[in-house]
Amino acid sequence: MLDERAKLLLKTLVERYIAEGQPVGSRTLSRASGLELSPATIRNVMSDLEGLGLIVSPHTSAGRIPTARGYRLFVDTMLTAQREQFAAPSLPPDQPQKVIANAAHLLSNLSQFVGVVMAPRRASVFRQIEFLRLSDRRLLVIIVSPDGDVQNRVIFPEVDYSQSQLVEASNYINAHFAGLSIEQVRDRLQSEMEQLRGEIAALMQAAVQVSSEVLTEAQDEVVIAGERNLLSVTDFSSDMSHLRRAFELFEQKAQLLRLLDVSSKAEGVRIFIGGESQVVPFEDLSIVSANYEVDGEVVGTLGVIGPTRMPYERMIQIVDITSKLVTNALSHRK
């Protein structure tokens, strides 16, 4: 356990390093902490903190910087969030896809790092399906979800249907199957296939297949905004290998999904600091995340990804505010 003096010095060191990005020396700590300690005493405390793996001396510098373990202790026990007055951001109700995209950009703009939002988890249900004939054996399938999200997909059936046949098929499908899950529709199709007319049965199968593909893709979507912000972060721009690894993470959306999925198991704002677990596999990256809801049910996660040297108290507020804005925009959409 750290005594109060060591905690204050560690807190001061972390705050100075976050603000300035330079290793913090004993003389600076003595002035910034307000403790009337000799440089020799402070160096002894720094040596103890280094022995505990909380700080490290980079290269030949006389100063120290926090380690991931030091950041974790700071975040868990020393963080004192000062409520900032943000210019009131807006996130108007809209189609879920637009709300999610706008939220990712809002996170990025407010944080000046990378904003990530996991698309809402939804049941595989459609409210309406329409078919539009584009040309011979080329149809556009329009799928409207219960929350008004619209997805399109072009299909190439073996039969050339007329537009009147397509209208009849969509009317039948919407009248008898709308509001059911794709699994329920598939089960009913198996039992009712013989009673359905040929073109309706074929189009119904096509609609089920397309709906299943579209809704599955939507479940796996992660929207990312502001990757270029990392180019202006000294921690990355001074080391191209760090920058390259960060961009590889953004390209591997499956890894981001796993990270956000872990975040969704917790309540409130959660902070993952690079290198402390397999959740964030890079020493130089941290993520601040929170869940968002629709009508009281958690349906997704959003967050900010940036360097471990980030102003955590500000990021907590940004993520918390944005999660509430997304919740309101998706829950109160007309």
Coordinates of C-alpha atoms in Angstrom, one line a residue:
M1 CA 0.0 0.0 0.0
L2 CA 1.2 3.5 -0.8
D3 CA 1.3 6.1 1.9
E4 CA -0.4 9.5 1.3
R5 CA 2.9 11.1 0.3
A6 CA 3.6 8.5 -2.4
K7 CA 0.0 8.7 -3.7
L8 CA 0.2 12.5 -4.0
L9 CA 3.5 12.4 -5.8
L10 CA 2.2 9.7 -8.2
K11 CA -1.0 11.6 -8.8
T12 CA 1.0 14.8 -9.5
L13 CA 3.4 13.0 -11.8
V14 CA 0.5 11.4 -13.9
E15 CA -1.3 14.7 -14.2
R16 CA 1.8 16.6 -15.3
Y17 CA 2.7 13.9 -17.8
I18 CA -0.8 13.9 -19.3
A19 CA -0.8 17.6 -19.6
E20 CA 2.8 18.1 -20.9
G21 CA 3.9 14.8 -22.4
Q22 CA 7.4 15.1 -21.0
P23 CA 9.1 12.9 -18.3
V24 CA 8.6 14.5 -14.9
G25 CA 11.7 15.2 -12.8
S26 CA 12.1 15.5 -9.0
R27 CA 12.3 19.3 -9.0
T28 CA 9.1 19.7 -11.0
L29 CA 7.3 17.3 -8.7
S30 CA 8.5 19.2 -5.6
R31 CA 7.0 22.4 -7.0
A32 CA 3.8 20.9 -8.4
S33 CA 2.9 18.7 -5.4
G34 CA 3.2 21.5 -2.9
L35 CA 5.1 19.1 -0.5
E36 CA 8.1 20.6 1.2
L37 CA 10.4 17.7 0.5
S38 CA 14.0 17.7 -0.6
P39 CA 14.9 16.5 -4.1
A40 CA 16.6 13.5 -2.5
T41 CA 13.5 12.5 -0.6
I42 CA 11.4 12.7 -3.7
R43 CA 13.9 10.7 -5.7
N44 CA 13.7 8.0 -3.0
V45 CA 9.9 7.9 -3.3
M46 CA 10.2 7.8 -7.1
S47 CA 12.6 4.8 -6.8
D48 CA 10.0 3.0 -4.6
L49 CA 7.2 3.7 -7.2
E50 CA 9.5 2.5 -9.9
G51 CA 10.1 -0.7 -8.0
L52 CA 6.4 -1.2 -7.8
G53 CA 6.1 -0.9 -11.5
L54 CA 4.0 2.2 -11.4
I55 CA 6.4 4.5 -13.1
V56 CA 9.5 4.1 -15.4
S57 CA 12.4 6.2 -16.4
P58 CA 12.5 6.3 -20.2
H59 CA 15.9 6.1 -21.9
T60 CA 18.5 8.3 -20.2
S61 CA 16.0 10.9 -18.9
A62 CA 16.2 11.9 -15.3
G63 CA 12.4 12.2 -15.2
R64 CA 9.8 9.4 -15.0
I65 CA 6.6 8.6 -16.8
P66 CA 3.6 6.4 -15.7
T67 CA 3.3 2.8 -16.7
A68 CA -0.1 1.2 -17.6
R69 CA -0.2 -0.1 -14.0
G70 CA 0.4 3.5 -12.8
Y71 CA -2.4 4.8 -15.0
R72 CA -4.7 2.1 -13.6
L73 CA -4.0 3.0 -10.0
F74 CA -4.5 6.7 -10.9
V75 CA -7.8 6.1 -12.6
D76 CA -9.1 3.7 -10.0
T77 CA -8.2 5.7 -6.8
M78 CA -7.0 9.2 -7.6
L79 CA -9.1 10.6 -10.4
T80 CA -11.0 13.7 -9.5
A81 CA -13.2 14.6 -12.4
Q82 CA -13.8 18.3 -12.7
R83 CA -17.1 18.9 -14.5
E84 CA -16.4 20.9 -17.6
Q85 CA -19.0 23.0 -19.4
F86 CA -19.2 21.5 -22.9
A87 CA -20.9 23.4 -25.6
A88 CA -24.2 21.6 -25.7
P89 CA -23.8 19.0 -28.4
S90 CA -26.8 17.8 -30.3
L91 CA -27.7 14.3 -31.6
P92 CA -31.1 14.6 -33.1
P93 CA -33.4 11.6 -33.5
D94 CA -33.0 9.9 -36.9
Q95 CA -32.5 6.5 -38.5
P96 CA -30.4 4.4 -36.2
Q97 CA -27.5 4.2 -38.7
K98 CA -27.3 8.0 -38.9
V99 CA -27.5 8.3 -35.1
I100 CA -24.6 5.9 -34.7
A101 CA -22.5 7.6 -37.4
N102 CA -23.2 11.0 -35.9
A103 CA -22.3 9.7 -32.4
A104 CA -18.9 8.4 -33.6
H105 CA -18.1 11.8 -35.1
L106 CA -19.2 13.6 -32.0
L107 CA -17.0 11.4 -29.8
S108 CA -14.1 12.0 -32.2
N109 CA -14.6 15.8 -32.4
L110 CA -15.0 16.3 -28.6
S111 CA -12.1 14.0 -27.7
Q112 CA -9.8 14.7 -30.6
F113 CA -9.1 11.0 -30.6
V114 CA -10.9 8.1 -32.2
G115 CA -14.7 7.6 -31.7
V116 CA -16.1 4.0 -32.0
V117 CA -19.7 2.9 -31.7
M118 CA -21.1 -0.6 -31.9
A119 CA -24.3 -0.8 -33.9
P120 CA -27.4 -1.7 -31.9
R121 CA -28.1 -5.3 -31.3
R122 CA -31.4 -6.0 -32.9
A123 CA -33.8 -8.9 -33.3
S124 CA -33.8 -10.2 -36.9
V125 CA -37.3 -8.8 -37.6
F126 CA -38.6 -6.8 -40.6
R127 CA -41.6 -4.5 -40.7
Q128 CA -41.9 -4.3 -44.4
I129 CA -40.3 -5.8 -47.5
E130 CA -40.7 -4.4 -51.1
F131 CA -39.4 -5.7 -54.4
L132 CA -38.5 -3.4 -57.3
R133 CA -37.8 -4.6 -60.8
L134 CA -34.5 -3.1 -62.1
S135 CA -34.1 -5.1 -65.3
D136 CA -34.4 -8.6 -66.5
R137 CA -33.8 -11.0 -63.6
R138 CA -32.4 -8.2 -61.5
L139 CA -34.4 -7.0 -58.4
L140 CA -33.9 -4.6 -55.6
V141 CA -35.1 -5.9 -52.2
I142 CA -36.0 -3.1 -49.8
I143 CA -36.1 -4.1 -46.1
V144 CA -37.5 -1.9 -43.5
S145 CA -36.8 -2.8 -39.8
P146 CA -39.3 -2.2 -37.0
D147 CA -37.3 0.9 -36.0
G148 CA -37.5 2.4 -39.5
D149 CA -34.0 1.5 -40.6
V150 CA -33.9 0.8 -44.3
Q151 CA -31.5 -1.7 -46.1
N152 CA -31.3 -2.4 -49.8
R153 CA -29.9 -5.4 -51.6
V154 CA -29.8 -6.4 -55.3
I155 CA -30.7 -10.0 -56.1
F156 CA -30.6 -12.0 -59.3
P157 CA -33.5 -14.5 -59.4
E158 CA -33.7 -17.3 -61.9
V159 CA -37.2 -16.2 -63.1
D160 CA -37.9 -12.8 -64.7
Y161 CA -40.8 -11.4 -62.6
S162 CA -43.1 -8.6 -63.7
Q163 CA -43.6 -5.6 -61.4
S164 CA -47.2 -6.7 -60.7
Q165 CA -46.1 -10.1 -59.5
L166 CA -43.5 -8.4 -57.3
V167 CA -46.2 -6.1 -55.8
E168 CA -48.5 -9.0 -55.1
A169 CA -45.7 -11.0 -53.5
S170 CA -44.6 -8.1 -51.2
N171 CA -48.2 -7.5 -50.2
Y172 CA -48.7 -11.1 -49.3
I173 CA -45.4 -11.2 -47.4
N174 CA -46.1 -8.0 -45.5
A175 CA -49.6 -9.1 -44.6
H176 CA -48.7 -12.6 -43.3
F177 CA -45.1 -12.4 -42.1
A178 CA -44.3 -8.8 -41.0
G179 CA -43.2 -8.5 -37.4
L180 CA -42.0 -12.1 -37.2
S181 CA -38.3 -12.9 -36.7
I182 CA -36.4 -14.4 -39.6
E183 CA -36.2 -17.7 -37.8
Q184 CA -40.0 -17.8 -37.4
V185 CA -40.5 -16.9 -41.0
R186 CA -38.2 -19.6 -42.1
D187 CA -40.0 -22.2 -39.9
R188 CA -43.4 -21.2 -41.3
L189 CA -42.1 -21.3 -44.9
Q190 CA -41.1 -24.9 -44.5
S191 CA -44.7 -25.8 -43.4
E192 CA -46.5 -23.5 -45.9
M193 CA -44.4 -23.9 -49.0
E194 CA -46.8 -26.2 -50.7
Q195 CA -49.7 -23.8 -50.3
L196 CA -47.9 -20.7 -51.6
R197 CA -47.9 -19.9 -55.3
G198 CA -44.6 -20.5 -57.1
E199 CA -43.5 -16.9 -57.5
I200 CA -44.5 -16.0 -53.9
A201 CA -42.6 -19.0 -52.5
A202 CA -39.5 -18.2 -54.4
L203 CA -39.5 -14.5 -53.6
M204 CA -40.3 -15.3 -50.0
Q205 CA -37.2 -17.5 -49.8
A206 CA -35.1 -14.8 -51.4
A207 CA -36.5 -12.2 -49.0
V208 CA -35.6 -14.4 -46.0
Q209 CA -32.1 -15.0 -47.2
V210 CA -31.5 -11.3 -47.9
S211 CA -33.0 -10.2 -44.7
S212 CA -30.9 -12.7 -42.7
E213 CA -27.7 -11.5 -44.4
V214 CA -28.5 -7.8 -44.0
L215 CA -29.5 -8.0 -40.4
T216 CA -26.6 -10.2 -39.5
E217 CA -24.2 -7.7 -41.2
A218 CA -25.9 -4.8 -39.2
Q219 CA -25.3 -6.7 -36.0
D220 CA -21.5 -6.8 -36.6
E221 CA -21.1 -3.2 -37.5
V222 CA -18.6 -1.0 -35.8
V223 CA -18.6 2.7 -36.8
I224 CA -15.2 4.4 -36.4
A225 CA -14.4 8.1 -36.8
G226 CA -11.3 10.2 -36.3
E227 CA -8.5 7.8 -37.0
R228 CA -6.5 10.6 -38.5
N229 CA -6.5 12.4 -35.1
L230 CA -3.8 9.9 -34.0
L231 CA -1.4 11.4 -36.6
S232 CA -1.2 14.6 -34.4
V233 CA -0.7 12.7 -31.2
T234 CA 3.0 12.9 -30.3
D235 CA 3.0 9.4 -28.7
F236 CA 2.1 7.9 -32.1
S237 CA 3.5 10.3 -34.7
S238 CA 7.0 9.9 -33.2
D239 CA 6.9 6.1 -33.6
M240 CA 5.5 4.8 -36.9
S241 CA 5.3 1.2 -35.6
H242 CA 2.9 2.4 -32.8
L243 CA 0.8 4.2 -35.4
R244 CA 0.7 1.2 -37.7
R245 CA -0.4 -1.1 -34.9
A246 CA -3.2 1.3 -34.0
F247 CA -4.5 1.4 -37.6
E248 CA -4.3 -2.4 -37.8
L249 CA -6.6 -2.6 -34.8
F250 CA -9.2 -0.3 -36.5
E251 CA -9.1 -2.5 -39.7
Q252 CA -9.6 -5.6 -37.6
K253 CA -13.2 -4.8 -36.6
A254 CA -13.7 -8.2 -35.1
Q255 CA -11.2 -7.4 -32.4
L256 CA -12.9 -4.1 -31.8
L257 CA -16.2 -5.9 -31.5
R258 CA -14.8 -8.2 -28.8
L259 CA -13.4 -5.3 -26.9
L260 CA -16.7 -3.4 -27.0
D261 CA -18.6 -6.6 -26.2
V262 CA -16.6 -7.0 -23.0
S263 CA -17.3 -3.3 -22.2
S264 CA -21.1 -4.0 -22.5
K265 CA -21.0 -6.3 -19.5
A266 CA -20.3 -3.4 -17.1
E267 CA -22.4 -0.5 -16.0
G268 CA -21.4 3.1 -16.2
V269 CA -18.2 4.3 -17.8
R270 CA -15.4 1.8 -18.0
I271 CA -11.7 2.3 -18.7
F272 CA -9.4 -0.2 -20.3
I273 CA -5.7 0.7 -20.2
G274 CA -3.3 -0.8 -22.8
G275 CA -1.2 -3.8 -21.9
E276 CA -3.0 -4.7 -18.7
S277 CA -5.1 -7.5 -20.3
Q278 CA -5.9 -9.1 -23.6
V279 CA -8.8 -6.8 -24.0
V280 CA -6.6 -3.9 -25.2
P281 CA -3.5 -5.7 -26.7
F282 CA -1.4 -2.6 -27.0
E283 CA 0.6 -0.9 -24.3
D284 CA 0.1 2.5 -25.9
L285 CA -3.7 2.5 -26.3
S286 CA -6.6 3.0 -23.9
I287 CA -10.3 3.0 -24.3
V288 CA -13.0 4.8 -22.3
S289 CA -16.4 3.2 -23.0
A290 CA -20.0 3.1 -21.9
N291 CA -23.3 1.4 -22.9
Y292 CA -26.2 3.0 -24.5
E293 CA -29.9 1.9 -24.3
V294 CA -33.1 1.9 -26.3
D295 CA -36.2 2.2 -24.2
G296 CA -34.4 1.0 -21.1
E297 CA -32.6 -2.0 -22.7
V298 CA -28.8 -2.0 -23.3
V299 CA -28.3 -2.5 -27.0
G300 CA -24.8 -1.3 -27.7
T301 CA -21.5 0.2 -26.6
L302 CA -19.5 3.3 -27.6
G303 CA -16.2 4.8 -26.6
V304 CA -13.1 6.8 -27.3
I305 CA -9.8 5.2 -28.2
G306 CA -6.6 7.1 -27.7
P307 CA -3.1 7.1 -26.2
T308 CA -2.6 6.0 -22.6
R309 CA -1.6 9.6 -22.0
M310 CA -5.1 10.9 -22.3
P311 CA -7.0 13.3 -20.0
Y312 CA -9.2 10.5 -18.5
E313 CA -11.5 12.8 -16.5
R314 CA -12.5 14.7 -19.7
M315 CA -12.9 11.4 -21.7
I316 CA -15.2 10.0 -19.0
Q317 CA -17.5 13.1 -19.3
I318 CA -17.5 13.0 -23.1
V319 CA -18.3 9.3 -23.3
D320 CA -21.0 9.6 -20.5
I321 CA -22.7 12.5 -22.2
T322 CA -22.6 10.8 -25.7
S323 CA -24.1 7.6 -24.4
K324 CA -27.0 9.6 -22.9
L325 CA -27.5 11.5 -26.2
V326 CA -27.5 8.2 -28.2
T327 CA -30.0 6.7 -25.7
N328 CA -32.3 9.7 -26.0
A329 CA -32.0 9.9 -29.9
L330 CA -32.8 6.2 -30.4
S331 CA -35.4 5.9 -27.6
H332 CA -37.5 9.0 -28.5
R333 CA -37.3 8.8 -32.3
K334 CA -40.6 9.5 -33.9

